[in-house]
XYZ file of C-alpha atoms in Angstrom:
704
model
C -18.942 1.933 5.713
C -15.766 2.375 7.293
C -12.572 4.118 5.940
C -11.378 3.259 2.920
C -8.341 4.871 2.297
C -6.237 1.171 2.035
C -8.676 -0.094 -0.638
C -8.580 3.178 -2.715
C -4.283 2.826 -2.712
C -4.553 -0.769 -4.025
C -7.078 0.112 -6.590
C -5.198 3.102 -8.068
C -1.515 0.874 -7.787
C -3.785 -1.892 -10.041
C -5.370 0.305 -12.270
C -1.706 1.961 -12.694
C -0.345 -1.884 -13.429
C -3.636 -2.673 -15.847
C -2.907 0.617 -18.225
C 0.748 -0.568 -18.508
C -0.135 -3.818 -19.699
C -3.035 -2.612 -21.968
C -0.247 0.269 -23.654
C 2.578 -1.987 -23.852
C 0.168 -5.574 -25.258
C -1.017 -2.803 -27.920
C 2.253 -1.352 -28.470
C 4.149 -4.691 -29.933
C 0.892 -4.907 -32.384
C 0.811 -1.724 -33.710
C 2.825 -2.281 -36.945
C 0.922 -5.258 -38.036
C -2.311 -3.763 -36.868
C -2.415 -0.641 -38.035
C 0.779 0.184 -39.924
C 0.954 1.823 -43.098
C 0.554 -1.573 -44.633
C -1.177 -3.200 -42.006
C -4.329 -4.986 -41.641
C -6.554 -1.687 -40.796
C -4.187 1.181 -41.405
C -4.610 3.909 -39.056
C -4.142 6.885 -41.590
C -6.963 5.794 -43.538
C -9.061 7.014 -40.353
C -6.701 9.201 -38.685
C -8.381 12.555 -38.093
C -7.750 15.119 -40.035
C -6.596 18.732 -39.013
C -8.811 21.863 -39.959
C -7.291 24.662 -38.837
C -10.737 26.965 -39.137
C -12.201 25.153 -36.442
C -11.976 25.429 -32.834
C -9.606 23.071 -30.645
C -12.513 22.118 -28.664
C -14.626 21.537 -31.571
C -12.443 19.245 -32.774
C -11.767 17.337 -29.803
C -15.565 16.964 -29.536
C -16.065 15.429 -32.725
C -12.960 13.025 -33.047
C -11.702 12.630 -29.028
C -8.278 11.784 -30.117
C -4.762 13.260 -29.323
C -3.625 11.714 -32.699
C -4.278 14.768 -34.832
C -2.663 17.544 -32.158
C 0.658 15.995 -33.557
C 0.871 18.268 -36.731
C -0.622 21.306 -34.335
C 2.119 20.587 -31.676
C 5.136 20.295 -34.803
C 5.420 16.793 -34.418
C 7.039 15.307 -37.686
C 5.433 11.681 -37.453
C 3.198 9.780 -39.857
C 0.183 7.997 -38.260
C 1.711 4.709 -37.361
C 4.302 6.473 -35.301
C 1.969 8.812 -33.632
C -0.092 5.664 -32.193
C 3.500 4.338 -31.122
C 4.309 7.334 -29.064
C 0.913 7.663 -27.867
C 1.560 3.801 -26.706
C 4.895 4.157 -25.328
C 3.934 7.482 -23.639
C 1.210 5.662 -21.891
C 3.229 2.674 -20.851
C 5.987 4.745 -19.507
C 3.377 7.146 -17.137
C 1.272 4.061 -15.907
C 5.119 2.646 -15.076
C 5.905 5.575 -13.337
C 2.608 5.475 -11.376
C 2.944 1.796 -10.316
C 6.200 2.465 -8.881
C 5.733 5.962 -7.564
C 2.944 6.581 -5.017
C 2.857 10.874 -5.870
C 2.092 9.883 -9.309
C -1.048 7.926 -8.477
C -2.683 11.515 -9.273
C -5.824 12.748 -11.019
C -3.843 14.359 -13.726
C -1.889 11.538 -14.177
C -4.723 9.197 -14.754
C -6.380 11.843 -16.754
C -3.741 11.240 -19.104
C -3.824 7.723 -19.033
C -7.611 7.607 -19.922
C -7.075 10.223 -22.713
C -4.389 8.355 -24.345
C -6.236 5.076 -24.095
C -9.420 7.004 -25.348
C -7.261 8.418 -28.321
C -6.223 5.009 -29.374
C -9.544 3.136 -28.891
C -11.173 5.997 -31.451
C -9.058 4.877 -34.241
C -8.721 1.265 -33.261
C -11.738 0.126 -35.084
C -12.609 -3.360 -34.656
C -9.671 -4.607 -33.035
C -10.037 -2.171 -30.223
C -13.999 -2.701 -29.347
C -13.668 -5.610 -27.203
C -15.958 -5.209 -23.803
C -12.622 -5.010 -21.485
C -11.531 -1.848 -23.530
C -14.907 -0.529 -22.918
C -14.605 -1.386 -19.046
C -10.717 -0.017 -19.165
C -12.223 3.043 -20.333
C -15.013 3.434 -17.846
C -12.830 2.265 -14.857
C -10.401 4.625 -15.930
C -12.306 7.608 -15.583
C -13.802 6.941 -12.470
C -10.237 6.719 -11.139
C -9.812 10.069 -12.474
C -12.271 10.924 -9.609
C -11.087 8.556 -7.127
C -7.406 9.676 -7.336
C -5.908 12.568 -5.256
C -4.762 16.229 -6.677
C -1.364 15.956 -5.175
C 0.854 17.494 -8.183
C -1.000 20.629 -8.032
C -0.214 20.561 -3.804
C -3.586 20.208 -3.145
C -3.709 18.177 -0.448
C -6.896 18.887 1.843
C -6.935 18.208 5.370
C -9.645 15.481 4.799
C -11.427 14.248 2.385
C -14.782 13.486 2.914
C -15.892 12.865 -0.661
C -13.916 10.401 -1.236
C -16.066 7.609 -0.045
C -18.719 8.784 -2.860
C -16.127 8.555 -5.615
C -15.471 5.043 -4.601
C -18.650 4.012 -4.506
C -18.757 4.481 -8.208
C -16.314 1.625 -8.590
C -18.579 -0.500 -6.593
C -21.639 0.480 -8.531
C -19.574 -0.626 -11.786
C -18.889 -3.942 -10.280
C -22.170 -4.840 -9.936
C -23.418 -3.552 -13.453
C -20.161 -5.809 -14.662
C -21.380 -8.878 -12.704
C -24.955 -8.531 -12.648
C -25.385 -7.578 -16.132
C -22.876 -10.107 -17.343
C -25.027 -12.944 -15.452
C -28.370 -11.908 -16.525
C -26.786 -11.747 -20.206
C -26.133 -15.533 -20.441
C -29.930 -16.566 -19.498
C -31.399 -13.664 -21.515
C -29.710 -15.036 -24.424
C -31.418 -18.101 -24.572
C -28.140 -19.870 -25.144
C -29.113 -23.596 -24.963
C -25.492 -23.983 -23.133
C -26.100 -21.864 -20.272
C -29.860 -23.136 -19.555
C -28.650 -26.734 -19.868
C -26.092 -25.988 -17.566
C -23.342 -27.051 -19.811
C -21.462 -23.938 -20.577
C -18.746 -24.320 -18.131
C -17.760 -27.680 -19.899
C -17.830 -26.148 -23.537
C -16.306 -22.664 -22.093
C -12.916 -24.306 -21.310
C -12.649 -25.211 -25.029
C -14.448 -22.316 -26.547
C -12.499 -19.552 -25.097
C -10.651 -17.149 -26.981
C -7.215 -18.521 -26.198
C -7.320 -21.544 -23.661
C -4.690 -22.534 -21.516
C -3.036 -25.878 -21.393
C -4.669 -27.290 -18.420
C -7.740 -26.149 -19.781
C -7.554 -29.437 -21.375
C -7.304 -31.187 -17.975
C -10.152 -29.137 -16.355
C -12.333 -30.029 -19.017
C -11.807 -33.718 -18.577
C -13.478 -33.313 -15.047
C -16.793 -35.538 -14.538
C -20.049 -33.771 -16.074
C -21.811 -33.434 -13.079
C -19.091 -31.334 -11.402
C -19.088 -29.080 -14.532
C -22.375 -28.660 -14.223
C -22.449 -27.875 -10.750
C -19.446 -25.129 -11.532
C -22.381 -23.389 -13.931
C -24.440 -23.176 -11.327
C -22.130 -21.718 -9.226
C -20.933 -19.460 -11.762
C -24.850 -18.181 -12.259
C -25.228 -17.763 -8.680
C -21.863 -15.629 -8.275
C -22.840 -13.242 -10.897
C -26.589 -12.803 -10.490
C -27.361 -13.393 -6.654
C -24.176 -12.444 -4.901
C -23.952 -8.837 -6.596
C -26.922 -7.596 -4.387
C -24.370 -8.235 -1.479
C -22.279 -5.376 -2.727
C -24.842 -2.945 -1.277
C -25.714 -4.605 2.128
C -25.633 -2.383 5.191
C -23.868 -5.278 6.837
C -20.174 -5.112 6.507
C -19.530 -8.623 6.415
C -21.929 -9.200 3.847
C -19.894 -7.119 1.713
C -16.721 -8.555 2.628
C -18.104 -12.199 2.138
C -19.311 -10.709 -1.597
C -15.506 -9.923 -1.842
C -13.994 -13.203 -1.548
C -16.565 -14.906 -3.362
C -15.647 -12.715 -6.507
C -12.102 -12.450 -6.056
C -11.813 -16.276 -5.824
C -13.923 -16.298 -8.958
C -11.204 -13.305 -10.901
C -8.211 -15.434 -9.947
C -9.900 -18.585 -11.087
C -10.222 -16.970 -14.715
C -6.640 -15.946 -14.557
C -5.721 -19.282 -14.139
C -8.091 -21.045 -16.839
C -7.699 -18.873 -19.511
C -5.892 -16.060 -21.477
C -8.054 -13.397 -20.732
C -5.529 -10.310 -20.898
C -6.310 -8.018 -18.555
C -9.743 -8.406 -18.010
C -9.439 -10.590 -14.658
C -6.814 -8.098 -13.388
C -9.273 -5.019 -14.068
C -12.409 -7.150 -12.209
C -10.291 -8.084 -9.400
C -9.298 -4.266 -9.017
C -13.033 -3.525 -8.968
C -13.584 -5.854 -5.973
C -11.613 -3.794 -4.008
C -14.398 -1.468 -3.449
C -16.416 -3.895 -1.131
C -13.476 -3.418 1.475
C -12.540 -1.279 4.142
C -9.490 -0.391 6.227
C -10.010 -2.372 9.218
C -9.957 -5.376 7.233
C -6.751 -4.509 5.064
C -5.080 -3.741 8.345
C -6.190 -7.452 9.451
C -4.366 -8.880 6.392
C -1.306 -6.913 7.481
C -1.443 -8.091 11.246
C -2.239 -4.449 12.122
C -5.611 -4.984 13.065
C -7.613 -4.482 16.624
C -7.198 -7.520 19.188
C -10.180 -9.722 19.554
C -12.455 -9.026 22.320
C -15.478 -11.161 23.398
C -18.225 -11.177 21.201
C -20.958 -8.942 21.850
C -24.946 -9.105 21.387
C -24.524 -7.133 18.381
C -21.927 -9.406 16.818
C -23.773 -12.136 17.267
C -26.928 -10.876 15.776
C -24.537 -9.876 12.725
C -23.218 -13.323 12.377
C -26.768 -15.212 12.445
C -27.927 -12.667 9.616
C -24.855 -13.343 7.734
C -25.465 -17.260 7.938
C -29.380 -16.560 7.338
C -28.446 -15.131 4.215
C -26.222 -17.689 2.986
C -28.268 -20.346 3.952
C -31.072 -18.539 1.738
C -28.729 -18.335 -1.113
C -28.079 -22.085 -0.796
C -31.468 -23.113 -0.445
C -32.717 -20.921 -3.665
C -29.993 -22.263 -5.779
C -31.165 -25.882 -4.408
C -34.699 -25.126 -5.465
C -34.322 -23.305 -8.814
C -31.408 -25.537 -10.232
C -33.090 -28.917 -8.421
C -29.697 -29.949 -7.008
C -29.974 -33.483 -5.959
C -27.305 -35.511 -4.524
C -27.084 -39.352 -5.426
C -25.117 -41.231 -2.819
C -24.636 -44.085 -3.756
C -22.935 -42.813 -7.285
C -21.291 -40.109 -5.458
C -22.752 -37.293 -8.067
C -25.181 -34.510 -7.922
C -27.747 -33.478 -10.798
C -28.563 -30.385 -11.746
C -31.333 -28.739 -14.048
C -32.958 -25.418 -14.324
C -36.209 -25.562 -12.555
C -37.523 -22.246 -14.155
C -38.585 -21.164 -17.871
C -37.268 -18.794 -19.719
C -40.489 -16.662 -19.627
C -40.292 -16.695 -16.028
C -36.809 -15.372 -15.901
C -38.225 -12.851 -18.100
C -41.075 -11.724 -15.927
C -38.310 -11.893 -12.944
C -36.137 -9.705 -15.082
C -38.829 -7.273 -15.286
C -39.598 -6.829 -11.487
C -35.925 -6.614 -10.409
C -34.498 -3.858 -13.017
C -36.153 -1.118 -11.323
C -35.434 -1.733 -7.553
C -31.670 -2.538 -8.197
C -31.656 0.994 -9.629
C -33.514 2.422 -6.438
C -31.190 0.379 -4.360
C -28.360 2.124 -6.261
C -29.798 5.383 -5.390
C -30.503 4.853 -1.757
C -26.628 3.573 -1.596
C -25.510 6.073 -3.232
C -27.711 8.713 -1.072
C -26.484 7.337 2.106
C -22.671 7.995 0.953
C -23.430 11.476 -0.111
C -25.131 12.481 3.058
C -22.337 10.695 4.997
C -19.783 12.914 3.205
C -21.903 15.968 4.295
C -21.908 15.547 7.552
C -18.241 14.495 7.706
C -17.565 18.106 5.832
C -19.863 20.056 8.616
C -18.662 18.390 11.798
C -15.000 19.801 11.200
C -13.830 22.878 13.063
C -13.772 25.988 11.592
C -15.920 27.882 9.451
C -13.266 28.292 6.404
C -13.092 24.534 6.554
C -16.352 23.690 6.507
C -17.303 25.717 3.884
C -13.918 24.555 1.878
C -15.251 20.860 2.427
C -18.658 21.772 1.248
C -17.353 23.406 -2.171
C -15.362 19.836 -2.641
C -18.575 17.970 -1.738
C -20.835 19.627 -4.350
C -18.366 19.375 -6.971
C -17.853 15.864 -6.472
C -21.624 14.863 -5.740
C -22.543 16.640 -9.205
C -19.751 14.440 -10.730
C -20.973 11.184 -9.249
C -24.736 11.761 -9.588
C -24.185 12.308 -13.317
C -22.111 9.604 -13.624
C -24.545 7.581 -12.059
C -27.476 9.019 -14.091
C -25.956 8.342 -17.354
C -24.620 4.749 -16.428
C -28.590 3.777 -16.056
C -29.228 3.884 -19.845
C -26.804 0.955 -20.757
C -27.859 -1.070 -17.393
C -31.345 -0.829 -18.435
C -30.943 -1.838 -21.867
C -31.183 -5.614 -20.361
C -34.894 -5.276 -19.940
C -36.366 -2.859 -22.534
C -39.880 -2.219 -20.689
C -37.900 -0.192 -18.046
C -35.557 1.051 -20.411
C -38.184 2.935 -21.957
C -39.184 4.601 -18.808
C -35.652 6.546 -18.824
C -35.999 10.141 -18.651
C -35.299 12.070 -21.855
C -33.079 14.276 -20.519
C -30.968 11.361 -19.029
C -30.815 9.388 -22.956
C -29.761 13.182 -24.087
C -26.952 13.410 -21.639
C -25.936 9.880 -22.337
C -25.807 10.522 -26.036
C -23.809 13.747 -25.453
C -21.097 11.579 -24.144
C -21.274 8.297 -25.624
C -18.346 8.826 -27.612
C -16.006 9.025 -24.795
C -17.042 5.654 -23.305
C -17.603 6.808 -19.959
C -20.235 4.130 -19.487
C -21.179 0.841 -21.248
C -23.475 -2.138 -21.166
C -21.695 -5.449 -20.394
C -22.464 -9.151 -21.151
C -19.315 -11.259 -20.692
C -19.827 -14.826 -22.387
C -23.106 -14.380 -22.825
C -23.072 -17.215 -25.497
C -21.180 -20.655 -25.674
C -21.749 -22.102 -28.520
C -18.709 -24.507 -29.058
C -15.604 -23.729 -30.970
C -15.114 -23.180 -34.532
C -11.639 -21.799 -35.858
C -10.744 -20.499 -39.356
C -7.909 -21.965 -40.679
C -5.421 -20.334 -43.876
C -3.931 -22.340 -46.468
C -1.582 -21.346 -48.833
C -0.592 -22.565 -52.361
C 1.898 -21.745 -55.067
C 0.054 -23.572 -57.955
C -3.623 -24.000 -56.616
C -3.175 -27.695 -56.189
C -0.671 -28.241 -53.133
C -1.914 -26.036 -50.091
C -0.029 -25.459 -46.776
C -1.579 -24.981 -43.850
C -0.627 -21.675 -42.157
C -0.390 -21.756 -38.241
C -0.913 -18.782 -35.683
C 0.956 -18.277 -32.707
C -1.580 -18.284 -30.355
C -5.367 -19.612 -31.374
C -5.746 -23.283 -31.668
C -4.919 -24.848 -35.403
C -2.478 -27.954 -35.641
C -4.223 -30.270 -33.534
C -1.108 -31.831 -31.911
C 0.010 -28.345 -30.781
C -0.836 -27.547 -26.580
C -2.490 -24.285 -25.983
C 0.058 -21.515 -25.097
C 0.401 -19.266 -21.818
C 0.246 -15.588 -23.167
C -1.734 -13.317 -20.346
C -1.688 -10.536 -19.768
C -1.046 -9.909 -23.291
C -3.934 -9.671 -25.652
C -3.202 -10.973 -29.307
C -5.759 -8.950 -30.754
C -5.691 -10.594 -34.297
C -6.243 -14.321 -32.627
C -9.060 -13.000 -30.735
C -10.672 -11.569 -33.593
C -10.199 -14.422 -35.577
C -12.197 -16.744 -33.435
C -15.123 -14.191 -33.136
C -15.019 -14.021 -37.342
C -15.514 -17.921 -37.098
C -19.216 -17.474 -35.487
C -19.988 -15.346 -38.532
C -19.266 -14.691 -41.962
C -16.413 -13.602 -43.759
C -18.291 -10.344 -45.214
C -19.324 -9.293 -41.572
C -15.432 -9.037 -40.702
C -14.469 -6.403 -43.309
C -10.873 -6.564 -41.967
C -10.874 -10.277 -42.595
C -10.498 -9.009 -46.539
C -7.726 -6.599 -45.709
C -5.627 -9.586 -43.820
C -6.300 -12.045 -46.987
C -4.609 -8.966 -48.942
C -1.809 -8.416 -46.537
C -0.838 -12.106 -46.653
C -0.704 -12.684 -50.267
C 1.368 -9.405 -50.341
C 4.064 -10.963 -47.904
C 3.893 -8.250 -45.727
C 6.126 -8.533 -43.086
C 4.797 -6.683 -40.223
C 1.280 -8.346 -40.606
C 3.200 -12.306 -40.865
C 4.921 -11.538 -37.529
C 1.340 -11.195 -35.887
C 1.018 -14.686 -37.019
C 4.387 -16.281 -36.400
C 7.283 -14.121 -35.502
C 9.833 -17.058 -36.023
C 10.097 -17.212 -39.667
C 11.144 -21.103 -39.569
C 7.674 -21.184 -38.473
C 6.130 -19.731 -41.476
C 6.109 -22.060 -44.406
C 5.487 -18.605 -46.780
C 8.725 -16.971 -45.329
C 10.980 -16.830 -48.610
C 8.065 -15.895 -50.733
C 4.433 -14.897 -50.065
C 1.768 -17.488 -51.386
C 0.377 -17.066 -54.878
C -3.429 -18.259 -53.572
C -4.772 -18.198 -50.433
C -8.143 -19.417 -48.966
C -9.682 -20.240 -45.736
C -11.620 -23.000 -44.117
C -13.836 -23.050 -41.403
C -13.065 -26.040 -38.851
C -15.058 -27.177 -35.453
C -12.684 -27.935 -32.827
C -13.121 -30.209 -29.590
C -10.589 -31.181 -26.899
C -9.675 -34.817 -27.186
C -10.650 -37.023 -24.497
C -8.614 -38.374 -21.604
C -6.675 -41.787 -22.805
C -7.282 -45.222 -20.588
C -4.069 -44.993 -18.441
C -4.931 -41.170 -17.795
C -1.290 -40.406 -19.658
C -1.262 -36.952 -21.110
C -2.677 -35.929 -24.623
C -1.062 -37.095 -27.390
C -3.178 -34.487 -29.505
C -5.215 -31.797 -27.777
C -7.593 -31.254 -30.350
C -9.747 -33.259 -32.640
C -11.334 -30.999 -35.610
C -13.985 -31.457 -38.342
C -14.095 -29.354 -41.629
C -17.566 -27.471 -41.378
C -17.283 -25.464 -44.469
C -15.795 -23.119 -47.076
C -15.236 -19.567 -45.015
C -13.124 -17.539 -47.839
C -12.711 -18.475 -51.541
C -9.674 -18.994 -53.174
C -7.882 -15.704 -54.318
C -4.741 -14.143 -55.670
C -3.820 -10.378 -56.061
C -6.124 -8.812 -58.876
C -8.641 -11.113 -58.172
C -12.051 -9.402 -58.929
C -13.596 -10.943 -55.783
C -10.824 -9.835 -53.655
C -10.717 -6.159 -55.123
C -14.330 -5.425 -55.033
C -14.624 -6.308 -51.603
C -11.350 -4.059 -50.715
C -13.111 -1.194 -52.335
C -16.820 -2.254 -50.626
C -15.040 -1.840 -46.945
C -12.943 1.340 -47.903
C -9.644 -0.485 -47.684
C -8.290 0.058 -51.243
C -5.600 2.863 -51.775
C -6.804 5.856 -52.882
C -3.570 7.591 -52.659
C 0.075 6.534 -52.513
C 1.646 5.861 -49.192
C 4.376 8.682 -48.154
C 7.589 7.697 -47.244
C 8.140 7.765 -43.071
C 9.535 10.807 -41.598
C 13.010 10.989 -40.792
C 12.792 13.298 -37.863
C 14.799 12.620 -34.654
C 11.719 11.510 -32.734
C 10.870 9.317 -35.709
C 14.448 7.987 -35.405
C 13.906 7.473 -32.039
C 10.822 5.444 -32.200
C 12.272 3.115 -34.938
C 15.265 2.479 -32.478
C 12.746 1.205 -29.965
C 10.619 -0.703 -32.034
C 13.656 -2.440 -33.581
C 14.777 -3.417 -29.776
C 11.292 -4.927 -29.051
C 10.953 -6.782 -32.121
C 13.561 -9.230 -31.243
C 11.309 -10.896 -28.645
C 7.803 -12.264 -29.021
C 5.156 -10.162 -28.313
C 4.043 -12.219 -25.282
C 7.888 -12.322 -23.912
C 7.914 -8.114 -24.112
C 4.991 -8.062 -21.442
C 6.607 -10.830 -19.209
C 9.869 -9.268 -19.359
C 8.064 -5.706 -18.411
C 6.304 -7.449 -15.781
C 9.683 -9.039 -14.463
C 10.920 -5.688 -14.427
C 8.181 -4.059 -12.350
C 8.721 -7.080 -9.704
C 12.325 -6.579 -9.630
C 12.474 -2.908 -9.154
C 9.311 -3.383 -6.408
C 11.507 -5.710 -4.609
C 14.436 -3.708 -4.751
C 12.770 -0.607 -3.532
C 11.124 -2.631 -0.842
C 14.188 -4.213 0.318
C 16.040 -0.822 0.199
C 13.266 0.893 2.346
C 13.607 -1.800 4.691
C 17.829 -1.341 5.043
C 17.231 2.388 5.412
C 14.288 1.930 7.816
C 16.503 -0.356 9.683
C 19.364 2.186 10.074
C 17.004 4.495 11.180
C 15.334 2.263 14.018
C 18.289 1.802 16.206
C 17.197 1.576 18.818
C 13.695 0.612 17.411
C 10.719 3.082 18.183
C 9.359 0.527 20.457
C 12.059 0.187 23.097
C 12.807 4.074 23.715
C 8.655 3.999 24.588
C 9.266 1.291 27.175
C 12.616 2.522 28.497
C 10.769 5.517 29.156
C 7.715 4.351 29.983
C 9.950 2.240 32.703
C 11.848 5.130 33.160
C 9.131 7.452 34.648
C 7.866 5.515 37.642
C 11.716 4.778 38.472
C 12.139 8.396 38.619
C 8.874 9.003 40.398
C 10.197 6.590 42.746
C 13.280 8.239 43.447
C 12.324 11.755 44.006
C 9.501 10.062 46.208
C 12.123 8.090 48.057
C 14.678 11.472 48.161
C 11.711 13.510 49.563
C 10.949 11.049 52.197
C 14.592 10.837 53.506
C 14.722 14.862 53.505
C 11.768 14.536 55.683
C 13.361 12.109 58.210
C 16.697 13.984 58.175
C 14.964 17.709 58.947
C 13.186 15.507 61.636
C 16.336 14.236 63.073
C 18.115 17.670 63.060
C 15.460 19.247 64.826
C 15.536 16.724 67.621
C 19.388 17.182 67.831
C 18.803 20.744 68.039
C 16.249 20.644 70.698
C 18.769 18.141 72.551
C 21.735 20.760 72.516
C 22.479 22.592 75.595
C 21.963 26.141 74.017
C 18.301 25.149 73.260
C 18.222 23.965 76.853
C 19.144 27.446 78.171
């Protein structure tokens, strides 16, 4: 693989932006989710400081920075400490996004440690797969980024290709694992190729145009399901192809897929993070081609012709295999295409057993290639000391890369139990030692698509008249269009959608949410509605509260193809949570069962200067809805970046008078002119000396 300096820069910049969104999105939700009177108060799970135990031992037992606050003398409660970590992470990520020197290994280590600290106490609301993906990608970023802040800039970094290869391996595990999980789950929607049709209405928080996309013909949406499965199962094999054009083709396929996700659903920072991982498939030459600095096209050689034929042959094989495995048939009269799976679940299981091991060995061979190439690069430099220094760096980085690859095999092989049992016990033990740090994970995005169910809250003052409580983001009122909230991640709304797939007692936080709404907790209510006029119990909390389960579907297109008057239709399914009030034995029993009942009184918030500053920041942020806070942050970053680009262009233009190209050209033209002038003068001098000699010969003195 060629040089990857530019793709690494793109990856580091993207990771800084993603961290900024992740920290900012969580910060605006902390009071309602983790406040002293929130749904899951962080003070109930905050690690306690034990002065008799060593610091490293406490970090290993509870890998969170929250418990360091008292040791550092910070007079903050648990909620304020969590807010401080979020603000520090958002500001540090913002600096890394705007200033290249801050895209440093130490900075990214701090960002990873801050986010890990939050996830350790975040409980159900920070256990999504994209949180695990951010932690794993963030740890790899620590290895990929340079050590600029320590003034440690090696003249050569031959090991960069090895660390960047780990990003490619993560991309493979994410895409291939998610694709395999879709069929391994035995979900009827995936096997019946109707998953994409249901996915637009079943995703956590749909977009307004998701309604229009779902109105497309069924045969087209089934073809989209086939394309998605091929993209996630067949294309990832090209990530490790020895032919550069195959890797570039895989990049474009995956990049288009991730961009499509950004525009069909509110998936938060997940598609941005997945897109950042695809940069590991690029090289400097291709990005230079994007920027218009690529090499000039020359006549095709026989080698390039063969590579083009191989590229065509590979994709022809993928297309033919897709046609056979999914029985694609074109109906020219109806202008449609039929499709259905031509293999059984048993056949797929046998295939999975067959390929799980070889995919790991392909990873081993690909990593070995990068390791050997990096070692040869270190050996080929001049000077014994530089060779030794390069080999020392190589040994350290390669050891870390091999260790990360080895432990990643454990969650990856879990998709196939037979091969998973063959993993070496030493590797499993190493994985268990670092599992709490979430360095590696297994991924199975959208493995099941079972239609949409929603939990609908209703409150009452007299248990006779019930009023529905509307959420800002998740579907509720059938006449309200789905919102646009990305890159914000409304975690309560996402959890509500997931809770609807199970029972209330399977989601302990749900009982706490009911209790908070009965108490009229303003921070929790703000997660549901920031506009008090939209919350029916803004003046007084409901006396009774209940929850019902409904099935939701998108409405169909009208005959005149006009926009929807109602976006959803719904049917009552069953009671999800019985009608309760404060002091109800059922409610109190469930709170005690899940450890959410207060065992000690809430202490008043500290009044230190730092605590006052955090309150001031919180007061300013609460004036806007949560998603607008992130949009404002995005607009600020874009404005600063644009201003910085224009300023550098203006300053560069002043320095470039005359432009750098012009002096070279003038100099190049002047050199031949000088040579011609000197040659002419030399020739004229010779002619003059000849004439003088002749005149001297003709003189009378010479004749004598």
